Short mmCIF file of C-alpha atoms and ligand atoms in Angstrom, two decimals:
data_model
loop_
_atom_site.label_atom_id
_atom_site.label_comp_id
_atom_site.label_asym_id
_atom_site.label_seq_id
_atom_site.Cartn_x
_atom_site.Cartn_y
_atom_site.Cartn_z
CA VAL B 125 11.07 4.58 14.25
CA LYS B 126 13.87 5.10 16.54
CA SER B 127 13.67 3.93 20.11
CA TYR B 128 13.45 6.70 22.48
CA GLU B 129 16.96 6.46 23.81
CA GLN B 130 18.00 7.77 20.30
CA THR B 131 15.30 10.42 19.99
CA TYR B 132 16.79 11.78 22.90
CA LEU B 133 20.31 11.61 22.21
CA ASP B 134 19.46 13.08 18.95
CA LEU B 135 17.92 16.12 20.64
CA GLY B 136 20.89 16.55 23.07
CA GLN B 137 17.97 18.17 25.92
CA LYS B 138 19.23 18.43 29.25
CA ASN B 139 16.29 19.61 31.86
CA PHE B 140 13.97 16.13 31.89
CA GLY B 141 12.03 13.79 33.32
CA THR B 142 10.05 10.85 31.56
CA TYR B 143 6.53 10.73 32.07
CA THR B 144 4.41 7.25 31.50
CA CYS B 145 1.47 7.99 29.90
CA PRO B 146 -1.62 5.94 32.15
CA GLU B 147 -3.29 5.39 29.53
CA CYS B 148 -0.72 3.88 26.72
CA GLN B 149 1.52 3.31 29.18
CA MET B 150 4.10 4.90 27.01
CA SER B 151 7.34 6.25 28.87
CA TYR B 152 8.51 9.43 27.31
CA VAL B 153 10.72 13.28 28.19
CA GLN B 154 7.94 15.09 27.88
CA GLY B 155 8.33 19.35 25.64
CA THR B 156 10.86 17.36 23.07
CA LEU B 157 8.96 17.60 19.54
CA ALA B 158 10.22 14.41 18.37
CA ASP B 159 9.00 12.41 21.71
CA ASP B 160 6.22 14.34 21.56
CA THR B 161 5.30 13.17 18.22
CA LEU B 162 6.21 9.45 18.94
CA HIS B 163 3.85 9.17 21.77
CA THR B 164 0.84 11.41 19.65
CA ASN B 165 1.22 8.73 17.52
CA PHE B 166 2.12 5.19 20.06
CA HIS B 167 -1.05 6.97 21.74
CA ARG B 168 -3.90 6.91 19.27
CA LEU B 169 -2.57 4.10 17.65
CA THR B 170 -2.75 1.48 21.11
CA LEU B 171 -6.13 3.00 22.12
CA GLU B 172 -7.58 2.82 18.48
CA GLY B 173 -5.35 0.11 17.18
CA ILE B 174 -4.64 -0.47 13.83
CA LYS B 175 -7.23 -1.87 11.95
CA TYR B 176 -6.71 -4.29 9.44
CA HIS B 177 -8.22 -4.29 5.34
CA SER B 178 -8.63 -7.65 2.87
CA TYR B 179 -6.47 -7.42 0.51
CA GLN B 180 -6.87 -9.93 -2.67
CA ASP B 181 -3.20 -11.90 -1.30
CA GLU B 182 -3.88 -12.77 1.52
CA ILE B 183 -4.10 -16.34 3.08
CA THR B 184 -6.59 -17.32 5.51
CA LEU B 185 -5.51 -19.80 7.29
CA GLU B 186 -8.29 -20.06 10.32
CA THR B 187 -11.34 -18.12 10.90
CA ILE B 188 -12.19 -17.87 14.37
CA PRO B 189 -16.32 -16.69 14.19
CA GLU B 190 -16.62 -16.78 18.34
CA ILE B 191 -14.51 -13.41 17.66
CA ASN B 192 -15.47 -12.58 14.42
CA GLY B 193 -12.13 -13.19 13.44
CA ARG B 194 -9.21 -15.02 11.33
CA VAL B 195 -5.84 -15.55 11.26
CA VAL B 196 -4.34 -14.20 7.83
CA LEU B 197 -0.90 -14.78 5.81
CA LEU B 198 0.83 -12.21 4.25
CA VAL B 199 3.51 -13.35 2.34
CA TYR B 200 6.01 -9.66 1.60
CA ASN B 201 6.61 -8.51 -1.90
CA GLU B 202 7.97 -5.73 -2.89
CA THR B 203 5.28 -5.48 -5.81
CA ARG B 204 2.29 -5.26 -4.14
CA PHE B 205 2.73 -1.59 -2.49
CA PHE B 206 -0.39 -1.76 -0.14
CA GLU B 207 0.57 -5.54 1.30
CA LYS B 208 3.87 -3.77 2.18
CA LEU B 209 3.08 -1.10 3.50
CA LYS B 210 0.46 -3.18 6.06
CA ILE B 211 3.23 -4.81 7.15
CA LYS B 212 5.80 -2.45 7.62
CA ASN B 213 2.61 -0.37 9.23
CA THR B 214 2.62 -3.16 12.11
CA ILE B 215 6.00 -3.54 12.08
CA GLU B 216 6.77 -0.11 12.61
CA TRP B 217 3.92 -0.41 15.61
CA VAL B 218 5.24 -3.11 17.39
CA ASN B 219 9.33 -2.16 17.12
CA LEU B 220 7.79 0.74 18.79
CA GLU B 221 6.21 -1.41 21.53
CA LEU B 222 8.96 -3.67 22.39
CA GLY B 223 11.63 -0.69 22.17
CA ALA B 224 12.98 -2.73 18.99
CA VAL B 225 15.21 -1.61 16.10
CA GLU B 226 13.95 -0.89 12.65
CA MET B 227 14.22 -4.68 9.96
CA THR B 228 16.62 -4.60 6.86
CA GLU B 229 14.42 -4.55 4.25
CA GLU B 230 16.78 -7.92 2.59
CA LYS B 231 15.11 -9.89 6.16
CA LEU B 232 11.63 -8.43 5.27
CA LYS B 233 11.99 -10.34 1.95
CA MET B 234 12.42 -13.59 3.52
CA SER B 235 9.60 -13.27 6.09
CA LYS B 236 5.91 -14.13 5.76
CA ALA B 237 3.33 -12.09 8.50
CA TYR B 238 0.77 -13.57 10.34
CA PHE B 239 -1.82 -11.47 11.88
CA TYR B 240 -4.56 -12.31 14.12
CA VAL B 241 -7.66 -9.93 13.17
CA ALA B 242 -11.07 -9.50 15.52
CA ASN B 243 -13.41 -7.89 15.24
CA LYS B 244 -13.28 -8.39 11.78
CA TYR B 245 -11.20 -5.98 11.35
CA ASP B 246 -8.46 -5.24 14.37
CA ILE B 247 -5.58 -6.22 14.27
CA VAL B 248 -5.00 -7.85 17.93
CA GLY B 249 -1.81 -10.38 17.32
CA PHE B 250 0.84 -10.27 15.04
CA ALA B 251 3.85 -12.70 14.31
CA LEU B 252 6.76 -12.32 11.49
CA ALA B 253 8.90 -15.40 11.29
CA VAL B 254 11.95 -15.72 8.81
CA ARG B 255 13.54 -18.20 8.15
CA ILE B 256 16.81 -18.79 8.96
CA GLU B 257 18.79 -20.90 6.03
CA LYS B 258 21.09 -22.69 7.75
CA ALA B 259 19.08 -24.55 9.93
CA TYR B 260 18.05 -26.78 6.69
CA ARG B 261 20.22 -28.38 4.20
CA VAL B 262 19.61 -26.93 1.51
CA ILE B 263 18.87 -29.94 -1.72
CA ASP B 264 19.28 -28.31 -5.55
CA SER B 265 16.52 -29.47 -7.11
CA SER B 266 17.63 -30.14 -10.04
CA SER B 267 20.14 -32.84 -8.67
CA GLU B 268 20.00 -36.28 -8.76
CA ASN B 269 20.67 -36.91 -5.55
CA ALA B 270 17.45 -34.87 -4.04
CA GLN B 271 15.55 -37.99 -4.35
CA ASN B 272 17.81 -40.11 -2.59
CA GLU B 273 18.46 -37.33 0.46
CA SER B 274 15.32 -38.06 1.34
CA ARG B 275 12.54 -40.23 0.11
CA LYS B 276 9.89 -37.42 -0.24
CA VAL B 277 11.12 -33.77 -0.01
CA SER B 278 8.85 -30.65 -0.43
CA LYS B 279 9.74 -27.29 -1.37
CA LEU B 280 10.86 -24.47 0.71
CA GLN B 281 8.07 -22.07 -0.04
CA ILE B 282 9.36 -18.68 1.25
CA GLY B 283 8.55 -15.13 0.38
CA ASN B 284 7.53 -14.28 -3.48
CA ASP B 285 9.47 -18.35 -4.25
CA ASN B 286 7.50 -18.56 -7.73
CA ASP B 287 10.78 -18.48 -10.47
CA GLY B 288 10.76 -22.25 -9.99
CA SER B 289 14.22 -22.53 -9.08
CA GLY B 290 13.51 -25.06 -7.03
CA ILE B 291 15.07 -25.30 -3.42
CA PHE B 292 14.43 -28.02 -0.90
CA CYS B 293 14.31 -29.36 2.00
CA SER B 294 14.81 -32.79 3.75
CA THR B 295 11.35 -33.77 5.17
CA LYS B 296 13.10 -34.40 8.23
CA PRO B 297 14.08 -30.49 9.09
CA LEU B 298 17.26 -29.63 11.95
CA ARG B 299 16.16 -27.54 14.46
CA ALA B 300 15.26 -24.13 14.42
CA ALA B 301 13.98 -23.91 10.91
CA CYS B 302 11.97 -20.46 11.14
CA GLY B 303 12.87 -17.71 13.67
CA ILE B 304 10.74 -15.05 15.27
CA SER B 305 11.87 -11.70 14.79
CA ARG B 306 7.84 -10.21 16.16
CA LEU B 307 5.69 -11.47 18.43
CA TRP B 308 3.01 -9.09 19.80
CA VAL B 309 -0.34 -9.44 21.53
CA LYS B 310 -2.38 -6.53 22.00
CA ARG B 311 -2.10 -5.65 25.76
CA ASP B 312 -6.55 -6.53 26.38
CA TYR B 313 -5.87 -9.93 24.34
CA ARG B 314 -3.06 -11.55 26.33
CA ARG B 315 -3.71 -14.43 28.05
CA LYS B 316 -5.81 -15.77 26.02
CA LYS B 317 -3.71 -18.26 23.86
CA ILE B 318 -2.92 -16.06 21.02
CA ALA B 319 0.25 -15.90 20.22
CA THR B 320 -0.06 -19.62 20.26
CA LYS B 321 -2.30 -19.83 18.00
CA LEU B 322 -0.63 -17.60 15.17
CA LEU B 323 2.54 -19.39 16.31
CA ASP B 324 0.58 -22.56 15.73
CA SER B 325 0.20 -21.19 12.08
CA VAL B 326 3.85 -20.59 11.37
CA ARG B 327 3.87 -24.05 12.80
CA LYS B 328 1.72 -25.28 9.56
CA ASN B 329 2.29 -22.82 6.79
CA PHE B 330 5.87 -21.51 6.90
CA ILE B 331 7.25 -24.51 5.49
CA TYR B 332 4.83 -25.53 2.89
CA GLY B 333 4.95 -29.57 3.79
CA CYS B 334 6.75 -29.86 6.30
CA GLU B 335 5.17 -28.97 9.88
CA LEU B 336 7.56 -27.75 12.32
CA LYS B 337 7.93 -29.40 16.19
CA PRO B 338 7.90 -26.00 18.84
CA ASP B 339 11.30 -26.92 19.56
CA GLU B 340 12.27 -25.71 15.36
CA VAL B 341 10.73 -22.14 16.35
CA ALA B 342 13.64 -20.00 17.40
CA PHE B 343 13.10 -16.32 19.34
CA SER B 344 14.95 -13.34 18.29
CA GLN B 345 16.06 -11.59 21.11
CA PRO B 346 12.64 -12.35 23.53
CA SER B 347 11.90 -9.49 26.07
CA GLY B 348 10.58 -10.80 29.71
CA ASP B 349 6.59 -11.46 28.41
CA GLY B 350 8.87 -13.51 25.55
CA LYS B 351 10.70 -15.19 27.17
CA ALA B 352 8.27 -16.70 29.63
CA PHE B 353 6.09 -17.60 26.16
CA ALA B 354 9.00 -19.30 24.36
CA SER B 355 9.68 -21.65 27.04
CA GLN B 356 5.90 -22.42 27.29
CA TYR B 357 5.68 -22.96 23.40
CA THR B 358 9.06 -24.81 23.03
CA GLY B 359 8.85 -26.39 26.09
CA THR B 360 12.24 -25.71 27.02
N1 ACO Q 579 4.52 -14.62 31.78
C1 ACO Q 579 3.91 -15.58 32.35
N2 ACO Q 579 3.54 -16.49 31.13
C2 ACO Q 579 3.26 -15.84 30.55
C3 ACO Q 579 3.31 -14.43 29.31
C4 ACO Q 579 3.62 -14.13 30.31
N3 ACO Q 579 3.38 -12.86 30.25
N4 ACO Q 579 2.35 -14.78 28.43
C5 ACO Q 579 2.75 -15.90 27.75
N5 ACO Q 579 3.39 -17.15 28.93
C6 ACO Q 579 2.83 -18.90 28.80
C7 ACO Q 579 1.84 -18.79 29.94
O1 ACO Q 579 2.35 -20.78 30.26
C8 ACO Q 579 0.56 -18.83 29.04
O2 ACO Q 579 -0.80 -20.13 29.11
P1 ACO Q 579 -0.91 -19.90 30.54
O3 ACO Q 579 -1.21 -17.42 30.98
O4 ACO Q 579 -2.45 -20.47 30.38
O5 ACO Q 579 -1.12 -19.57 31.47
C9 ACO Q 579 1.76 -19.62 27.92
O6 ACO Q 579 2.94 -19.24 27.81
C10 ACO Q 579 0.39 -19.09 26.53
O7 ACO Q 579 0.27 -18.01 25.98
P2 ACO Q 579 -0.28 -16.84 25.69
O8 ACO Q 579 -1.34 -16.48 25.70
O9 ACO Q 579 -1.03 -18.12 23.88
O10 ACO Q 579 0.68 -15.22 25.44
P3 ACO Q 579 0.19 -14.86 24.52
O11 ACO Q 579 -1.62 -14.72 23.87
O12 ACO Q 579 -0.59 -13.38 25.84
O13 ACO Q 579 0.90 -13.54 23.99
C11 ACO Q 579 3.12 -12.30 24.25
C12 ACO Q 579 1.92 -13.56 24.00
C13 ACO Q 579 3.42 -12.11 22.87
C14 ACO Q 579 4.29 -12.43 24.58
C15 ACO Q 579 2.22 -11.46 24.04
O14 ACO Q 579 2.55 -11.12 26.00
C16 ACO Q 579 3.27 -10.12 23.54
O15 ACO Q 579 2.62 -8.87 23.14
N6 ACO Q 579 3.75 -8.92 25.01
C17 ACO Q 579 4.69 -7.74 24.44
C18 ACO Q 579 4.89 -7.78 23.38
C19 ACO Q 579 6.65 -8.61 23.58
O16 ACO Q 579 6.88 -9.38 24.64
N7 ACO Q 579 6.73 -9.99 22.63
C20 ACO Q 579 7.52 -11.41 22.72
C21 ACO Q 579 8.85 -10.39 22.07
S1 ACO Q 579 9.79 -11.75 21.25
C22 ACO Q 579 10.02 -11.62 19.90
O17 ACO Q 579 9.36 -10.96 19.53
C23 ACO Q 579 10.26 -12.73 19.32
ZN1 ZN Q 580 -0.32 7.37 25.84
#
């Protein structure tokens, strides 16, 4: 997904004016194929939304019966094609709305995706959390010092790390152990604490056995809305 600016530069158009669609709010250059296509897709996805379909490996973290909804966690896994696709589709769509650049495959592999689903199928909120490695002192599980370093060690569970090679962190995580690289709530669902609920789920479930404090979550390049939310959420 390219940013709008890139599209415009690529085409080298000279006579243009930006147009803001009253229905989906997207600003784009009318009459250029790339922008029109971008808008058509964005418009449809905005009005129809992205549908969530259940997958075998999803983890339901919470159910919200009032809205026939739930919070679902998906761990990026290269081999599970559909999961990858769904995460990628959602990310691409959210990128479009945020004007953010595409994420690298390496970063995606270290990420966990949290979906807030309403009405059984509608994705109305999405958070992508990525491990910030430097925020943790990593203790080799085979090391005898591991037990001495901290009384209780918890396994740092990131991605599809099932190979048994232990990565441990102390029970006292350093600040900002988790980075939020994408956060998005559907327009008509905003200011209903959906982002708050998503972030609460991230804090509780990002690292198995360690519940992160609000100020241990870092936000990457927050937007205006994002800044307002982040400062309220982290209490900074
Ligand atoms: N302006 C001022 N304060 C805000 C705003 C805002 N736009 N949004 C949230 N807050 C503060 C308020 O104090 C709010 O509590 P209140 O409603 O009782 O006053 C509190 O944060 C909790 O807000 P939530 O209801 O949990 O937040 P919401 O579900 O509306 O989602 C979000 C916030 C994700 C920023 C949403 O506005 C959004 O998707 N915006 C467009 C995309 C975006 O900018 N995402 C963040 C990019 S940063 C990143 O991706 C790392
Ligand atoms: Zn539109």
